[in-house]
Amino acid sequence: MKVKYQITTKLIKKDWKQRPGGNRIPRYAVAHDTGNPNSSAQQNHKYFNSRQLEASAHVFIDDKQILMIIPLQEKAWHVRSDVSDANEWAIGVELCYGPSIDFNKAYSRYVWFFAYLCEMYQWDPARAIKGHFQLDPKRRTDPLNCFHQYDKTFPFFIEDVKYELKKFVVNQNEFKELVTAEEKLYKVQIGAFTSRENAENLSRKAKSAGFAVHIDHS
């Protein structure tokens, strides 16, 4: 399966409070926007990696890159703990926006990454993607801060993710057809397990690093 966008990993230091650690399998994802117009993914990494903070997120997305600053299996402080269990179980994804950022390119990456998460964890987008505004309606309106400036709605965003997710399924079918074709195909195997769970754990790590993955069994 061809990966549409590269996922860049540039982790913040473990000793910051905003990277609390942990080792979990995420259950859902939360859509945020930065609320800081014109700040890029790299600028957000620099900010979160420079001082002790009370907040964080796993991934920042702008018009140039998808930047992971906290591993997806670790916790991050992206929603108030008294209104949601998102810090414990969800992946926080921030959309960068503003006049200096090409919204269409950033939004395309944002949609794709949520579809990527849904494919990786076998989530239903309608159930597994929450807006920050839904979890903390009295205090937060993101990602609607950004969406409304570009005539997007949250339901429209979910439909975009569903559509992108369908492309993953099509690409998987094309991959299966390719590996069973008569012509030569050179494959690289990175693991073999008797446990399906172990295979899926390695698959998630490979996907998080930006590699296309196919699990086969005999």
PDB file of C-alpha atoms in Angstrom:
ATOM      1  CA  MET A   1       0.000   0.000   0.000  1.00  0.00           C
ATOM      2  CA  LYS A   2       1.498   3.287  -1.086  1.00  0.00           C
ATOM      3  CA  VAL A   3       1.781   5.883   1.668  1.00  0.00           C
ATOM      4  CA  LYS A   4       0.429   9.213   0.399  1.00  0.00           C
ATOM      5  CA  TYR A   5       2.251  11.428   2.899  1.00  0.00           C
ATOM      6  CA  GLN A   6       5.370  10.890   4.928  1.00  0.00           C
ATOM      7  CA  ILE A   7       5.021  10.948   8.707  1.00  0.00           C
ATOM      8  CA  THR A   8       8.016  12.636  10.293  1.00  0.00           C
ATOM      9  CA  THR A   9       8.944  11.665  13.852  1.00  0.00           C
ATOM     10  CA  LYS A  10      10.735  14.310  15.906  1.00  0.00           C
ATOM     11  CA  LEU A  11      10.059  13.553  19.552  1.00  0.00           C
ATOM     12  CA  ILE A  12      10.221  16.052  22.371  1.00  0.00           C
ATOM     13  CA  LYS A  13      12.371  15.205  25.392  1.00  0.00           C
ATOM     14  CA  LYS A  14      11.057  12.624  27.837  1.00  0.00           C
ATOM     15  CA  ASP A  15      11.784  14.802  30.861  1.00  0.00           C
ATOM     16  CA  TRP A  16       9.156  17.438  29.965  1.00  0.00           C
ATOM     17  CA  LYS A  17       5.851  17.232  31.864  1.00  0.00           C
ATOM     18  CA  GLN A  18       4.035  17.445  28.541  1.00  0.00           C
ATOM     19  CA  ARG A  19       5.359  13.997  27.619  1.00  0.00           C
ATOM     20  CA  PRO A  20       4.029  11.865  30.513  1.00  0.00           C
ATOM     21  CA  GLY A  21       4.859   8.490  28.967  1.00  0.00           C
ATOM     22  CA  GLY A  22       2.719   5.363  29.198  1.00  0.00           C
ATOM     23  CA  ASN A  23       2.163   2.427  26.868  1.00  0.00           C
ATOM     24  CA  ARG A  24      -1.362   1.923  25.603  1.00  0.00           C
ATOM     25  CA  ILE A  25      -3.215   0.968  22.455  1.00  0.00           C
ATOM     26  CA  PRO A  26      -5.191   4.118  21.521  1.00  0.00           C
ATOM     27  CA  ARG A  27      -8.966   3.797  21.381  1.00  0.00           C
ATOM     28  CA  TYR A  28      -9.853   6.961  19.454  1.00  0.00           C
ATOM     29  CA  ALA A  29      -8.474  10.264  18.148  1.00  0.00           C
ATOM     30  CA  VAL A  30      -9.275  13.893  18.908  1.00  0.00           C
ATOM     31  CA  ALA A  31      -9.256  16.570  16.207  1.00  0.00           C
ATOM     32  CA  HIS A  32      -7.777  19.889  17.332  1.00  0.00           C
ATOM     33  CA  ASP A  33      -6.488  23.054  15.747  1.00  0.00           C
ATOM     34  CA  THR A  34      -3.597  24.951  17.276  1.00  0.00           C
ATOM     35  CA  GLY A  35      -5.560  28.133  17.989  1.00  0.00           C
ATOM     36  CA  ASN A  36      -2.340  29.925  17.112  1.00  0.00           C
ATOM     37  CA  PRO A  37      -2.600  31.118  13.490  1.00  0.00           C
ATOM     38  CA  ASN A  38       0.512  30.839  11.326  1.00  0.00           C
ATOM     39  CA  SER A  39       2.427  28.592  13.744  1.00  0.00           C
ATOM     40  CA  SER A  40       3.943  25.708  11.785  1.00  0.00           C
ATOM     41  CA  ALA A  41       4.413  22.104  12.861  1.00  0.00           C
ATOM     42  CA  GLN A  42       8.135  22.719  13.380  1.00  0.00           C
ATOM     43  CA  GLN A  43       7.462  25.838  15.439  1.00  0.00           C
ATOM     44  CA  ASN A  44       5.077  23.905  17.651  1.00  0.00           C
ATOM     45  CA  HIS A  45       7.723  21.219  18.154  1.00  0.00           C
ATOM     46  CA  LYS A  46      10.208  23.891  19.179  1.00  0.00           C
ATOM     47  CA  TYR A  47       7.723  25.382  21.623  1.00  0.00           C
ATOM     48  CA  PHE A  48       6.732  22.092  23.255  1.00  0.00           C
ATOM     49  CA  ASN A  49      10.360  20.996  23.457  1.00  0.00           C
ATOM     50  CA  SER A  50      11.620  24.156  25.186  1.00  0.00           C
ATOM     51  CA  ARG A  51       9.826  24.494  28.535  1.00  0.00           C
ATOM     52  CA  GLN A  52       7.615  22.737  31.081  1.00  0.00           C
ATOM     53  CA  LEU A  53       3.983  22.944  29.984  1.00  0.00           C
ATOM     54  CA  GLU A  54       0.569  21.731  31.099  1.00  0.00           C
ATOM     55  CA  ALA A  55      -0.571  20.722  27.604  1.00  0.00           C
ATOM     56  CA  SER A  56       0.626  18.701  24.610  1.00  0.00           C
ATOM     57  CA  ALA A  57      -0.493  16.706  21.578  1.00  0.00           C
ATOM     58  CA  HIS A  58       0.880  13.787  19.600  1.00  0.00           C
ATOM     59  CA  VAL A  59       0.900  15.170  16.068  1.00  0.00           C
ATOM     60  CA  PHE A  60       1.022  18.593  14.388  1.00  0.00           C
ATOM     61  CA  ILE A  61       0.088  18.975  10.739  1.00  0.00           C
ATOM     62  CA  ASP A  62       0.697  21.913   8.413  1.00  0.00           C
ATOM     63  CA  ASP A  63       0.930  22.336   4.637  1.00  0.00           C
ATOM     64  CA  LYS A  64       4.394  20.772   4.500  1.00  0.00           C
ATOM     65  CA  GLN A  65       4.474  17.874   6.932  1.00  0.00           C
ATOM     66  CA  ILE A  66       2.849  15.544   9.402  1.00  0.00           C
ATOM     67  CA  LEU A  67       5.041  15.825  12.485  1.00  0.00           C
ATOM     68  CA  MET A  68       4.802  13.392  15.401  1.00  0.00           C
ATOM     69  CA  ILE A  69       6.271  14.825  18.608  1.00  0.00           C
ATOM     70  CA  ILE A  70       4.945  12.218  21.089  1.00  0.00           C
ATOM     71  CA  PRO A  71       4.651   8.487  20.253  1.00  0.00           C
ATOM     72  CA  LEU A  72       1.082   7.409  19.613  1.00  0.00           C
ATOM     73  CA  GLN A  73       1.230   4.737  22.312  1.00  0.00           C
ATOM     74  CA  GLU A  74       2.096   7.319  24.966  1.00  0.00           C
ATOM     75  CA  LYS A  75      -0.279   9.727  26.693  1.00  0.00           C
ATOM     76  CA  ALA A  76      -0.474  13.449  25.985  1.00  0.00           C
ATOM     77  CA  TRP A  77      -2.287  16.300  27.733  1.00  0.00           C
ATOM     78  CA  HIS A  78      -4.624  17.564  25.017  1.00  0.00           C
ATOM     79  CA  VAL A  79      -8.074  17.542  26.693  1.00  0.00           C
ATOM     80  CA  ARG A  80      -9.030  18.417  30.270  1.00  0.00           C
ATOM     81  CA  SER A  81      -9.044  15.220  32.327  1.00  0.00           C
ATOM     82  CA  ASP A  82     -12.214  16.208  34.224  1.00  0.00           C
ATOM     83  CA  VAL A  83     -14.314  16.204  31.050  1.00  0.00           C
ATOM     84  CA  SER A  84     -12.856  13.265  29.096  1.00  0.00           C
ATOM     85  CA  ASP A  85     -10.544  10.241  29.214  1.00  0.00           C
ATOM     86  CA  ALA A  86      -8.821  11.487  26.026  1.00  0.00           C
ATOM     87  CA  ASN A  87      -5.436  11.945  27.705  1.00  0.00           C
ATOM     88  CA  GLU A  88      -5.440   8.281  28.670  1.00  0.00           C
ATOM     89  CA  TRP A  89      -6.820   6.748  25.484  1.00  0.00           C
ATOM     90  CA  ALA A  90      -6.892   9.166  22.561  1.00  0.00           C
ATOM     91  CA  ILE A  91      -4.418  10.493  20.009  1.00  0.00           C
ATOM     92  CA  GLY A  92      -4.356  14.281  19.859  1.00  0.00           C
ATOM     93  CA  VAL A  93      -3.909  15.710  16.360  1.00  0.00           C
ATOM     94  CA  GLU A  94      -3.420  19.453  15.792  1.00  0.00           C
ATOM     95  CA  LEU A  95      -4.112  21.289  12.532  1.00  0.00           C
ATOM     96  CA  CYS A  96      -1.912  24.313  11.835  1.00  0.00           C
ATOM     97  CA  TYR A  97      -3.611  27.134   9.944  1.00  0.00           C
ATOM     98  CA  GLY A  98      -3.406  30.818   9.109  1.00  0.00           C
ATOM     99  CA  PRO A  99      -2.651  33.144   6.175  1.00  0.00           C
ATOM    100  CA  SER A 100       0.917  31.870   5.814  1.00  0.00           C
ATOM    101  CA  ILE A 101      -0.220  28.217   5.612  1.00  0.00           C
ATOM    102  CA  ASP A 102      -1.842  26.701   2.527  1.00  0.00           C
ATOM    103  CA  PHE A 103      -5.059  25.418   4.072  1.00  0.00           C
ATOM    104  CA  ASN A 104      -5.913  22.951   1.305  1.00  0.00           C
ATOM    105  CA  LYS A 105      -2.541  21.222   1.598  1.00  0.00           C
ATOM    106  CA  ALA A 106      -2.688  21.167   5.392  1.00  0.00           C
ATOM    107  CA  TYR A 107      -6.292  19.941   5.408  1.00  0.00           C
ATOM    108  CA  SER A 108      -5.479  17.190   2.915  1.00  0.00           C
ATOM    109  CA  ARG A 109      -2.728  15.901   5.208  1.00  0.00           C
ATOM    110  CA  TYR A 110      -5.008  16.228   8.229  1.00  0.00           C
ATOM    111  CA  VAL A 111      -7.777  14.180   6.613  1.00  0.00           C
ATOM    112  CA  TRP A 112      -5.321  11.590   5.344  1.00  0.00           C
ATOM    113  CA  PHE A 113      -3.707  11.141   8.745  1.00  0.00           C
ATOM    114  CA  PHE A 114      -7.038  10.504  10.452  1.00  0.00           C
ATOM    115  CA  ALA A 115      -7.874   7.966   7.742  1.00  0.00           C
ATOM    116  CA  TYR A 116      -4.447   6.418   8.314  1.00  0.00           C
ATOM    117  CA  LEU A 117      -5.205   6.081  12.034  1.00  0.00           C
ATOM    118  CA  CYS A 118      -8.604   4.535  11.306  1.00  0.00           C
ATOM    119  CA  GLU A 119      -7.019   2.004   8.959  1.00  0.00           C
ATOM    120  CA  MET A 120      -4.215   1.194  11.391  1.00  0.00           C
ATOM    121  CA  TYR A 121      -6.442   0.683  14.432  1.00  0.00           C
ATOM    122  CA  GLN A 122      -9.533  -0.525  12.523  1.00  0.00           C
ATOM    123  CA  TRP A 123     -11.671   2.375  13.723  1.00  0.00           C
ATOM    124  CA  ASP A 124     -14.983   3.648  12.382  1.00  0.00           C
ATOM    125  CA  PRO A 125     -14.378   7.373  11.674  1.00  0.00           C
ATOM    126  CA  ALA A 126     -17.887   8.321  12.770  1.00  0.00           C
ATOM    127  CA  ARG A 127     -17.319   6.791  16.203  1.00  0.00           C
ATOM    128  CA  ALA A 128     -13.575   7.085  16.762  1.00  0.00           C
ATOM    129  CA  ILE A 129     -12.927  10.716  15.775  1.00  0.00           C
ATOM    130  CA  LYS A 130     -13.999  13.354  18.266  1.00  0.00           C
ATOM    131  CA  GLY A 131     -13.695  17.116  17.986  1.00  0.00           C
ATOM    132  CA  HIS A 132     -12.207  18.923  20.969  1.00  0.00           C
ATOM    133  CA  PHE A 133     -15.322  21.101  20.928  1.00  0.00           C
ATOM    134  CA  GLN A 134     -17.444  17.985  21.516  1.00  0.00           C
ATOM    135  CA  LEU A 135     -15.452  16.853  24.549  1.00  0.00           C
ATOM    136  CA  ASP A 136     -15.154  20.264  26.224  1.00  0.00           C
ATOM    137  CA  PRO A 137     -17.983  22.388  24.754  1.00  0.00           C
ATOM    138  CA  LYS A 138     -17.941  25.030  27.478  1.00  0.00           C
ATOM    139  CA  ARG A 139     -14.305  25.971  26.866  1.00  0.00           C
ATOM    140  CA  ARG A 140     -13.166  24.789  23.436  1.00  0.00           C
ATOM    141  CA  THR A 141     -14.314  25.220  19.846  1.00  0.00           C
ATOM    142  CA  ASP A 142     -11.450  23.604  17.911  1.00  0.00           C
ATOM    143  CA  PRO A 143     -11.066  22.472  15.214  1.00  0.00           C
ATOM    144  CA  LEU A 144     -14.054  24.625  14.264  1.00  0.00           C
ATOM    145  CA  ASN A 145     -11.878  27.718  14.843  1.00  0.00           C
ATOM    146  CA  CYS A 146     -10.062  26.768  11.683  1.00  0.00           C
ATOM    147  CA  PHE A 147     -12.814  24.942   9.780  1.00  0.00           C
ATOM    148  CA  HIS A 148     -15.256  27.842   9.811  1.00  0.00           C
ATOM    149  CA  GLN A 149     -12.675  30.170   8.266  1.00  0.00           C
ATOM    150  CA  TYR A 150     -12.518  27.872   5.237  1.00  0.00           C
ATOM    151  CA  ASP A 151     -16.202  26.886   5.000  1.00  0.00           C
ATOM    152  CA  LYS A 152     -15.678  23.415   6.460  1.00  0.00           C
ATOM    153  CA  THR A 153     -17.924  21.676   8.959  1.00  0.00           C
ATOM    154  CA  PHE A 154     -17.093  18.809  11.281  1.00  0.00           C
ATOM    155  CA  PRO A 155     -19.552  16.380   9.607  1.00  0.00           C
ATOM    156  CA  PHE A 156     -17.995  17.287   6.241  1.00  0.00           C
ATOM    157  CA  PHE A 157     -14.549  16.522   7.704  1.00  0.00           C
ATOM    158  CA  ILE A 158     -15.729  13.093   8.902  1.00  0.00           C
ATOM    159  CA  GLU A 159     -17.084  12.337   5.425  1.00  0.00           C
ATOM    160  CA  ASP A 160     -13.739  13.354   3.932  1.00  0.00           C
ATOM    161  CA  VAL A 161     -11.980  10.932   6.273  1.00  0.00           C
ATOM    162  CA  LYS A 162     -14.393   8.144   5.292  1.00  0.00           C
ATOM    163  CA  TYR A 163     -13.719   8.802   1.626  1.00  0.00           C
ATOM    164  CA  GLU A 164      -9.956   8.785   2.176  1.00  0.00           C
ATOM    165  CA  LEU A 165     -10.248   5.565   4.166  1.00  0.00           C
ATOM    166  CA  LYS A 166     -11.941   3.880   1.201  1.00  0.00           C
ATOM    167  CA  LYS A 167      -8.806   4.614  -0.823  1.00  0.00           C
ATOM    168  CA  PHE A 168      -6.770   2.653   1.720  1.00  0.00           C
ATOM    169  CA  VAL A 169      -9.002  -0.361   1.139  1.00  0.00           C
ATOM    170  CA  VAL A 170      -8.674  -0.018  -2.631  1.00  0.00           C
ATOM    171  CA  ASN A 171      -4.895   0.244  -2.335  1.00  0.00           C
ATOM    172  CA  GLN A 172      -4.810  -2.868  -0.158  1.00  0.00           C
ATOM    173  CA  ASN A 173      -6.745  -4.810  -2.801  1.00  0.00           C
ATOM    174  CA  GLU A 174      -4.376  -3.561  -5.501  1.00  0.00           C
ATOM    175  CA  PHE A 175      -1.452  -4.680  -3.360  1.00  0.00           C
ATOM    176  CA  LYS A 176      -2.916  -8.165  -2.957  1.00  0.00           C
ATOM    177  CA  GLU A 177      -3.433  -8.411  -6.707  1.00  0.00           C
ATOM    178  CA  LEU A 178       0.137  -7.326  -7.289  1.00  0.00           C
ATOM    179  CA  VAL A 179       1.707  -9.907  -4.966  1.00  0.00           C
ATOM    180  CA  THR A 180      -0.238 -12.710  -6.647  1.00  0.00           C
ATOM    181  CA  ALA A 181       0.604 -11.588 -10.199  1.00  0.00           C
ATOM    182  CA  GLU A 182       2.886 -13.679 -12.394  1.00  0.00           C
ATOM    183  CA  GLU A 183       5.598 -11.058 -12.815  1.00  0.00           C
ATOM    184  CA  LYS A 184       8.419 -10.771 -10.297  1.00  0.00           C
ATOM    185  CA  LEU A 185       7.941  -8.754  -7.120  1.00  0.00           C
ATOM    186  CA  TYR A 186      10.628  -8.265  -4.510  1.00  0.00           C
ATOM    187  CA  LYS A 187       9.307  -8.093  -0.945  1.00  0.00           C
ATOM    188  CA  VAL A 188      11.065  -7.319   2.320  1.00  0.00           C
ATOM    189  CA  GLN A 189       9.927  -9.126   5.449  1.00  0.00           C
ATOM    190  CA  ILE A 190      10.609  -7.480   8.789  1.00  0.00           C
ATOM    191  CA  GLY A 191       9.131 -10.081  11.137  1.00  0.00           C
ATOM    192  CA  ALA A 192       7.452 -13.459  11.550  1.00  0.00           C
ATOM    193  CA  PHE A 193       5.302 -14.325  14.551  1.00  0.00           C
ATOM    194  CA  THR A 194       3.102 -17.123  15.824  1.00  0.00           C
ATOM    195  CA  SER A 195       0.974 -14.485  17.562  1.00  0.00           C
ATOM    196  CA  ARG A 196      -1.290 -12.241  15.465  1.00  0.00           C
ATOM    197  CA  GLU A 197      -1.136  -9.606  18.236  1.00  0.00           C
ATOM    198  CA  ASN A 198       2.669  -9.413  17.997  1.00  0.00           C
ATOM    199  CA  ALA A 199       2.433  -9.073  14.230  1.00  0.00           C
ATOM    200  CA  GLU A 200      -0.057  -6.217  14.538  1.00  0.00           C
ATOM    201  CA  ASN A 201       2.089  -4.457  17.155  1.00  0.00           C
ATOM    202  CA  LEU A 202       5.073  -4.461  14.782  1.00  0.00           C
ATOM    203  CA  SER A 203       2.786  -3.414  11.931  1.00  0.00           C
ATOM    204  CA  ARG A 204       1.658  -0.349  13.890  1.00  0.00           C
ATOM    205  CA  LYS A 205       5.251   0.635  14.617  1.00  0.00           C
ATOM    206  CA  ALA A 206       6.188   0.313  10.937  1.00  0.00           C
ATOM    207  CA  LYS A 207       3.164   2.350   9.848  1.00  0.00           C
ATOM    208  CA  SER A 208       3.933   5.029  12.434  1.00  0.00           C
ATOM    209  CA  ALA A 209       7.387   5.311  10.854  1.00  0.00           C
ATOM    210  CA  GLY A 210       5.779   5.884   7.451  1.00  0.00           C
ATOM    211  CA  PHE A 211       6.176   2.432   5.877  1.00  0.00           C
ATOM    212  CA  ALA A 212       3.532   0.610   3.875  1.00  0.00           C
ATOM    213  CA  VAL A 213       2.627  -2.651   5.603  1.00  0.00           C
ATOM    214  CA  HIS A 214       0.915  -5.864   4.575  1.00  0.00           C
ATOM    215  CA  ILE A 215       0.314  -8.742   7.000  1.00  0.00           C
ATOM    216  CA  ASP A 216       0.203 -12.152   5.377  1.00  0.00           C
ATOM    217  CA  HIS A 217      -0.257 -15.559   6.978  1.00  0.00           C
ATOM    218  CA  SER A 218       0.139 -19.155   5.918  1.00  0.00           C
TER     219      SER A 218
END
